[in-house]
CSV table of C-alpha atoms and ligand atoms in Angstrom, one decimal:
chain,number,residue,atom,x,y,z
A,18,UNK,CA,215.1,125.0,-11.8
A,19,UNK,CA,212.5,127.7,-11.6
A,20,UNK,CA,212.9,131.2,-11.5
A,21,UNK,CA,211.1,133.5,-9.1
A,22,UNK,CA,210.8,136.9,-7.4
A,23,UNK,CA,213.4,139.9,-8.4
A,24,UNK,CA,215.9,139.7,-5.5
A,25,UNK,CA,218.0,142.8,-6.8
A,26,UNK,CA,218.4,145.2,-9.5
A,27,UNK,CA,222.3,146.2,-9.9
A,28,UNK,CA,223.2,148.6,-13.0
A,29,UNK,CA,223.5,145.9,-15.0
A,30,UNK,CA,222.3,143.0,-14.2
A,31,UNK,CA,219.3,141.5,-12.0
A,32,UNK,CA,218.7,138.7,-9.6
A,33,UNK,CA,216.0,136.4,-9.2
A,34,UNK,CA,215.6,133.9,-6.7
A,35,UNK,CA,215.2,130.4,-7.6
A,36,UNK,CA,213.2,127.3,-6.4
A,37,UNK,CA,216.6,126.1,-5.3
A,38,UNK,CA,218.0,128.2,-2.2
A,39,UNK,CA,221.5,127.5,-3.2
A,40,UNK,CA,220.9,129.1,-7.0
A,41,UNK,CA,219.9,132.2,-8.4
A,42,UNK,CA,219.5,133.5,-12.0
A,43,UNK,CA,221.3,136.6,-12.9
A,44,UNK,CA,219.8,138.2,-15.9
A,45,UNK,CA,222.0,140.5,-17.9
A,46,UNK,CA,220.0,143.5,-19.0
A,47,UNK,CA,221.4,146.7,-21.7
A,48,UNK,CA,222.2,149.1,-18.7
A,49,UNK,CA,225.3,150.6,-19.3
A,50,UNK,CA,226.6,152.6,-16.1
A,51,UNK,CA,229.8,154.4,-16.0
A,52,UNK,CA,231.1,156.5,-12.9
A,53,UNK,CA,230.0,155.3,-10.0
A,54,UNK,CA,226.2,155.1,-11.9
A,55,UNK,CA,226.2,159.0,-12.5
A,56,UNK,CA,226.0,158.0,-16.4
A,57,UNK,CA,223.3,155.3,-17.5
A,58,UNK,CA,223.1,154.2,-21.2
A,59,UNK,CA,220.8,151.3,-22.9
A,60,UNK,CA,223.5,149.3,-25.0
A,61,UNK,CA,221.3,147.3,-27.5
A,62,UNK,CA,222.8,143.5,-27.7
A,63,UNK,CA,225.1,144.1,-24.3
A,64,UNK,CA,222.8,141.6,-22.1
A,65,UNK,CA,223.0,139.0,-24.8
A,66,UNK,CA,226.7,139.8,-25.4
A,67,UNK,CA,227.8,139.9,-21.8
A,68,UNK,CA,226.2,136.8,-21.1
A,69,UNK,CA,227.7,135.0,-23.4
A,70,UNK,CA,231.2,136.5,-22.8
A,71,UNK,CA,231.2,135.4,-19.1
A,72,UNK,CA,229.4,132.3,-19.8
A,73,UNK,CA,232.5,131.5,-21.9
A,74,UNK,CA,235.2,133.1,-19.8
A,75,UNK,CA,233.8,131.7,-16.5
A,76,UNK,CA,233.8,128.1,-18.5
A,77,UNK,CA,237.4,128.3,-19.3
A,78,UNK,CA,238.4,129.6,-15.5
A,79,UNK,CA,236.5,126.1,-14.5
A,80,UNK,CA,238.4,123.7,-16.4
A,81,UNK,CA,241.8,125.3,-15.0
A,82,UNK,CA,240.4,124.5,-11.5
A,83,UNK,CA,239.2,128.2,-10.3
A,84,UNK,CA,235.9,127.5,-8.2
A,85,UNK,CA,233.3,129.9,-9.5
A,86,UNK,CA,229.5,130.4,-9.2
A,87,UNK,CA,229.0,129.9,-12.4
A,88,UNK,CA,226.7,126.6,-13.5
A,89,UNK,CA,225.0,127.2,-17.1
A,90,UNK,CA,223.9,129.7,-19.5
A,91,UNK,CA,219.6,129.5,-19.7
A,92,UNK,CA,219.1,132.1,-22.2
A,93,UNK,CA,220.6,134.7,-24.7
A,94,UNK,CA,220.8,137.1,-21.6
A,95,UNK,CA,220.5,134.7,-18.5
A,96,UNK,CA,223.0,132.1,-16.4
A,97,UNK,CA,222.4,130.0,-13.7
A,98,UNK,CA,224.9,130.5,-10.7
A,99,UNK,CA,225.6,129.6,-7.0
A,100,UNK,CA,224.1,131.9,-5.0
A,101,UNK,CA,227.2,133.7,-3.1
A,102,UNK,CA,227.2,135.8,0.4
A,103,UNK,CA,229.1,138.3,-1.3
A,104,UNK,CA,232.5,139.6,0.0
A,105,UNK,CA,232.3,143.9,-0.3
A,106,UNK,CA,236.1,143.9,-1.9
A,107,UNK,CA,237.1,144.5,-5.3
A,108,UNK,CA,240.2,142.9,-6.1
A,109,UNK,CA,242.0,144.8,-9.1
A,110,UNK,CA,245.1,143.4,-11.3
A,111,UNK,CA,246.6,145.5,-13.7
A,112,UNK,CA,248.9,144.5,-15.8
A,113,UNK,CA,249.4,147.4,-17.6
A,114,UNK,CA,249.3,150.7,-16.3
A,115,UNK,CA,245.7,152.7,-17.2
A,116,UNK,CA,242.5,154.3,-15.4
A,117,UNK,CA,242.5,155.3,-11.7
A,118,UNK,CA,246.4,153.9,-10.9
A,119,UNK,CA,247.1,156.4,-14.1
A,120,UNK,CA,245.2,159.5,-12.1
A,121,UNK,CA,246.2,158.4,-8.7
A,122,UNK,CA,250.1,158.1,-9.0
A,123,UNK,CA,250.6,160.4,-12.4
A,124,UNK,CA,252.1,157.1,-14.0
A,125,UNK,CA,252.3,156.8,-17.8
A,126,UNK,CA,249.4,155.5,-19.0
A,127,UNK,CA,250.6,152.1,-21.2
A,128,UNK,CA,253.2,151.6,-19.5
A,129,UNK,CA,253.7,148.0,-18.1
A,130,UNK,CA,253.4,146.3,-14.6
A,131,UNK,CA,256.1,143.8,-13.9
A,132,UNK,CA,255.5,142.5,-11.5
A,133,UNK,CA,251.6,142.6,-12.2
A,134,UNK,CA,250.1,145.4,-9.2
A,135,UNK,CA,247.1,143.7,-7.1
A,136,UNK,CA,244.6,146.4,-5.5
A,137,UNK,CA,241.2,146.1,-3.2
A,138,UNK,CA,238.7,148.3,-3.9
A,139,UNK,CA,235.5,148.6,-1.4
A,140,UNK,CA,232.1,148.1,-3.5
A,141,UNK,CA,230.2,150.9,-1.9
A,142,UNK,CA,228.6,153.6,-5.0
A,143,UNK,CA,227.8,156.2,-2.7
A,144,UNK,CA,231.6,156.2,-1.5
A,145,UNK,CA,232.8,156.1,-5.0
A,146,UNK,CA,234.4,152.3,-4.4
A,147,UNK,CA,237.1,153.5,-2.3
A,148,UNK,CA,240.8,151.9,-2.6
A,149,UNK,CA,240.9,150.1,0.9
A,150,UNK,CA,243.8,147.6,2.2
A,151,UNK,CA,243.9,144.1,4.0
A,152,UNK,CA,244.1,146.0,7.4
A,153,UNK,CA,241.0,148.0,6.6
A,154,UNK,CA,238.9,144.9,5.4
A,155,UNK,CA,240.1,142.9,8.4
A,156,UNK,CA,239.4,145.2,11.1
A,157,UNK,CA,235.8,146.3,9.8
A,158,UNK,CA,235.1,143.0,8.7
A,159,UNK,CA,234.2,142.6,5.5
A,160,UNK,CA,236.6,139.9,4.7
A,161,UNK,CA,239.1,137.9,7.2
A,162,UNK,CA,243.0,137.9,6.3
A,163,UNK,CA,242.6,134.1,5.5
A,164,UNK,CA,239.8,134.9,3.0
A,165,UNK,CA,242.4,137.7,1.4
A,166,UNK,CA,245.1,135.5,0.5
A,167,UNK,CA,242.6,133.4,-1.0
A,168,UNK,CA,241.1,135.8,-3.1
A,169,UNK,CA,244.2,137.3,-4.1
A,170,UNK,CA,245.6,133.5,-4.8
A,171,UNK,CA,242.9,133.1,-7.0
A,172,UNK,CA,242.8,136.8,-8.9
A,173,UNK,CA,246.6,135.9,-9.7
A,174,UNK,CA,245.6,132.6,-11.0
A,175,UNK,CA,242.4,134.3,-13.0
A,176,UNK,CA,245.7,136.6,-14.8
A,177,UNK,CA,247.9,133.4,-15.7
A,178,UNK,CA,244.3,131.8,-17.5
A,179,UNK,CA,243.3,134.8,-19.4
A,180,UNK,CA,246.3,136.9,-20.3
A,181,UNK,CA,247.1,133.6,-22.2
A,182,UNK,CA,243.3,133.4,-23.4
A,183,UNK,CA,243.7,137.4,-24.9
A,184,UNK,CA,246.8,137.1,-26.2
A,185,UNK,CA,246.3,134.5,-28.3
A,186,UNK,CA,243.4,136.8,-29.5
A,187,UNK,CA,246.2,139.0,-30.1
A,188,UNK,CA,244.6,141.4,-27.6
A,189,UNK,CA,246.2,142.6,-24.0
A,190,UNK,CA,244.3,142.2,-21.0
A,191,UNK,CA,245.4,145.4,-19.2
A,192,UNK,CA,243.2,145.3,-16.0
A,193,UNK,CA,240.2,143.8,-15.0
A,194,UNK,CA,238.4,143.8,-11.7
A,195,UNK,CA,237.0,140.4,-9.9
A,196,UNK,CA,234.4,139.5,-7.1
A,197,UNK,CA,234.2,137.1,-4.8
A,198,UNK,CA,231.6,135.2,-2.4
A,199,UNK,CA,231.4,132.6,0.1
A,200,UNK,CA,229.3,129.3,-0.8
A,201,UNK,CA,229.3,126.8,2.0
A,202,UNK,CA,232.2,128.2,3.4
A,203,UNK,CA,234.3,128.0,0.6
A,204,UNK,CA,235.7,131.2,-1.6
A,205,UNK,CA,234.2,131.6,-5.3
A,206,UNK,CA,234.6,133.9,-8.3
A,207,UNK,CA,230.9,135.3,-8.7
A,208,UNK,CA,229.2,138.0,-10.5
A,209,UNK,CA,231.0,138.4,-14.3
A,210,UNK,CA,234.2,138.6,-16.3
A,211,UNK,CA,233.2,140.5,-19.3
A,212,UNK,CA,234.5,143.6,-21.4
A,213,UNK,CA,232.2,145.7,-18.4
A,214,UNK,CA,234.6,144.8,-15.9
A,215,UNK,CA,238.1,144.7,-17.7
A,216,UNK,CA,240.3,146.4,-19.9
A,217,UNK,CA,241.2,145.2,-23.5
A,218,UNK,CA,243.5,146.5,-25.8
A,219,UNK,CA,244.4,145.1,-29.4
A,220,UNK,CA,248.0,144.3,-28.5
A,221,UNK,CA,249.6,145.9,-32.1
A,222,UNK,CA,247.4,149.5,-32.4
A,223,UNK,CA,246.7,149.4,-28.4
A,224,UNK,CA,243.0,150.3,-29.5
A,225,UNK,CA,240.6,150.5,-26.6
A,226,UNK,CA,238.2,147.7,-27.3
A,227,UNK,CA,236.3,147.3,-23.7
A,228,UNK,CA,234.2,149.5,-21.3
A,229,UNK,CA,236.3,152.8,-22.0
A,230,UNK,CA,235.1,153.2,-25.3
A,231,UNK,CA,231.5,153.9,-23.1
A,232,UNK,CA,233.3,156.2,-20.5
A,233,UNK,CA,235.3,158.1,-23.2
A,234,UNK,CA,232.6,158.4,-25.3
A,235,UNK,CA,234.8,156.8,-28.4
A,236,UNK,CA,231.3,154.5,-29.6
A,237,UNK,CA,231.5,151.3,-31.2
A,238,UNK,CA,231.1,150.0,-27.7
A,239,UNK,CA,228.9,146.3,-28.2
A,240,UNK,CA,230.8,146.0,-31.4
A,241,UNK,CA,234.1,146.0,-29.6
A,242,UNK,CA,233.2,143.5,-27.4
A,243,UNK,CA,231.9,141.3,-30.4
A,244,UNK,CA,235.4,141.7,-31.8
A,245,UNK,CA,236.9,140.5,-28.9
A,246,UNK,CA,234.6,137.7,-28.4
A,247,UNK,CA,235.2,136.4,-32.0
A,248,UNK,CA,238.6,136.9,-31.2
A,249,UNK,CA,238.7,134.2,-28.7
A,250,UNK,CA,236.5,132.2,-30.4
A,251,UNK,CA,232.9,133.4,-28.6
A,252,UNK,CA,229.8,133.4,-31.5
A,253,UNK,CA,226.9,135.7,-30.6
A,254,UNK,CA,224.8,134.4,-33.8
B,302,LIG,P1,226.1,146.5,-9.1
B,302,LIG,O1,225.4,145.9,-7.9
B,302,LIG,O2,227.5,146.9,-8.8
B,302,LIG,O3,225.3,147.6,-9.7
B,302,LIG,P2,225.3,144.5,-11.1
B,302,LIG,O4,224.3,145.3,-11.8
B,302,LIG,O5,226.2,143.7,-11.9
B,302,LIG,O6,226.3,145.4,-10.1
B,302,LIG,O7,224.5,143.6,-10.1
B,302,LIG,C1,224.8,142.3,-9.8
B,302,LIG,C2,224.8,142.1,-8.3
B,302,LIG,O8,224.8,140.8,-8.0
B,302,LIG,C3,226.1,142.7,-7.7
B,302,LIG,O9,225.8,143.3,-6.5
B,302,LIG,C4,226.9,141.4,-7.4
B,302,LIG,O10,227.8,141.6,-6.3
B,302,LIG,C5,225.8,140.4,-7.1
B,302,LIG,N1,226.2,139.0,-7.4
B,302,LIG,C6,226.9,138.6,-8.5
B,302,LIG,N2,227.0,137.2,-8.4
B,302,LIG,C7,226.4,136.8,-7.3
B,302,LIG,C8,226.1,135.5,-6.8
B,302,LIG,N3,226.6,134.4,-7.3
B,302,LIG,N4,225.4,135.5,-5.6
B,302,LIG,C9,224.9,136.6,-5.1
B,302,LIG,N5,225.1,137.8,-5.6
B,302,LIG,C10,225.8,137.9,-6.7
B,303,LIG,N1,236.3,148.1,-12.5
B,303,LIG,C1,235.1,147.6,-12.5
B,303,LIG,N2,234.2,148.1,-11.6
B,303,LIG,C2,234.5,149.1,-10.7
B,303,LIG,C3,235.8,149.6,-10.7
B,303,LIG,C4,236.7,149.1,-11.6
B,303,LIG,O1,234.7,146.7,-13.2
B,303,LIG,O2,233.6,149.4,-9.9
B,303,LIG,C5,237.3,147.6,-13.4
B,303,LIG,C6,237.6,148.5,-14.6
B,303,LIG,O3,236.8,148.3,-15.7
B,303,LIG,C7,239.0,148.2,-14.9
B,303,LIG,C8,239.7,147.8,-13.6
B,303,LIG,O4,238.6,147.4,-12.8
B,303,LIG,O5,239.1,147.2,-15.8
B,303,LIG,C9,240.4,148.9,-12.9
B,303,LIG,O6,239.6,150.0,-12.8
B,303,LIG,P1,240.3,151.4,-12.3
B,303,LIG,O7,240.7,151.3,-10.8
B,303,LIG,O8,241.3,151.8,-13.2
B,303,LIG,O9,239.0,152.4,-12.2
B,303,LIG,P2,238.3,153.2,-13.4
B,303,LIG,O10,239.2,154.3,-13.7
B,303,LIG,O11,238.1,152.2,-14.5
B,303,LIG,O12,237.0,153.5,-12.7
């Protein structure tokens, strides 16, 4: 497979086209953006390390039978995927309370989700990602009820694989945000699962050990989500 022309430059990763129509390479660059992109930071080691963490994390989703886009890893900071028509929803679980739910509903932040909350989110910047709801996406289209179910299906099933994964890590997966595409029709987890995306807490101290440490300015950042990573049994060399 041979890479070609820059399709798209996201916050934190790029695309490139393939020779393949049905493939792209997504190359996982430093670029750390918090807020909606009103704070950009170079991370040194976050491409490699992200890479690596979803390379591994989308590997274990696979072999408990969750379709994703995800085919090999080609470099320290690039994978091979399926080339998606992406759905514009965010779908959110939390299974611990913390971030916006914290700020919307005045909830105690820690406090725990039974059962786990499931949220959609529009992925629009300039609107801030907007909470939305199944009516909203139906009726302006950017996903169909059907699609929906499936999605959440499948975000429910992402929880059962990892919350397992982490805990055994002796860390607590607390939140963590999917997306999804369309490849021949059929629904698939695409872009990543990584420490960017998702809240991890160490599940004796409840340390922050994920993205926050970039948004609350608490440092350490790329050598919290090594410490997860070896947690669970990911080497970065
Ligand atoms: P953002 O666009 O939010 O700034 P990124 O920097 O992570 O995010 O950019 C990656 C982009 O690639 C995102 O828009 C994501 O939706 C998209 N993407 C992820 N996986 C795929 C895929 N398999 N096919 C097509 N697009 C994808
Ligand atoms: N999240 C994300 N991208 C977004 C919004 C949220 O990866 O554009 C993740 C976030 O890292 C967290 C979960 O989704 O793990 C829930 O985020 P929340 O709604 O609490 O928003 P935040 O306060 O983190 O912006």
């Amino acid at each position: 497979m041979e890479k070609r022309q820059e399709l798209y430059a996201g916050k934190a990763k790029s695309v490139f086209a393939t020779d393949d129509p049905d493939y792209l390479v997504l190359h996982f660059r430093d670029d750390t953006s918090a807020f909606d992109g009103e704070r950009m930071e170079s991370l040194a080691r976050k491409g490699m390390v992200n890479n690596r963490f979803n390379a591994f994390i989308m590997e274990k989703l696979a072999e408990a039978g969750i379709p994703t886009h995800f085919e090999k890893r080609l470099s320290d900071t690039e994978s091979l995927v399926k080339r998606l028509e992406m759905i514009p929803v965010e779908c959110v679980v939390r299974n611990v309370a913390a971030g916006s739910l914290v700020k919307r509903l005045g909830v105690t932040e820690g406090q725990s989700l039974t059962p786990p909350t499931f949220e959609l989110f529009l992925k629009n910047d300039a609107q801030h990602d907007p909470m939305i709801n199944e009516s909203l996406a139906e009726t302006f289209g950017w996903a169909t009820p059907e699609q929906l179910a499936e999605m959440k299906t499948l975000t429910f099933r992402v929880n059962e694989v990892l919350k397992r994964l982490f805990a055994e890590g002796g860390l607590l997966l607390v939140d963590y945000k999917l997306e999804f595409g369309l490849f021949k029709g059929e629904i698939v987890l695409g872009d990543e699962f990584s420490p960017d995306g998702c809240r991890l807490w160490d599940a004796e101290t409840r340390e922050k050990l994920d993205k926050d440490r970039f948004r609350q300015g608490l440092g350490g950042v790329i050598e919290a989500y090594e410490e997860v990573g070896r947690r669970i049994g990911i080497g970065f060399d």
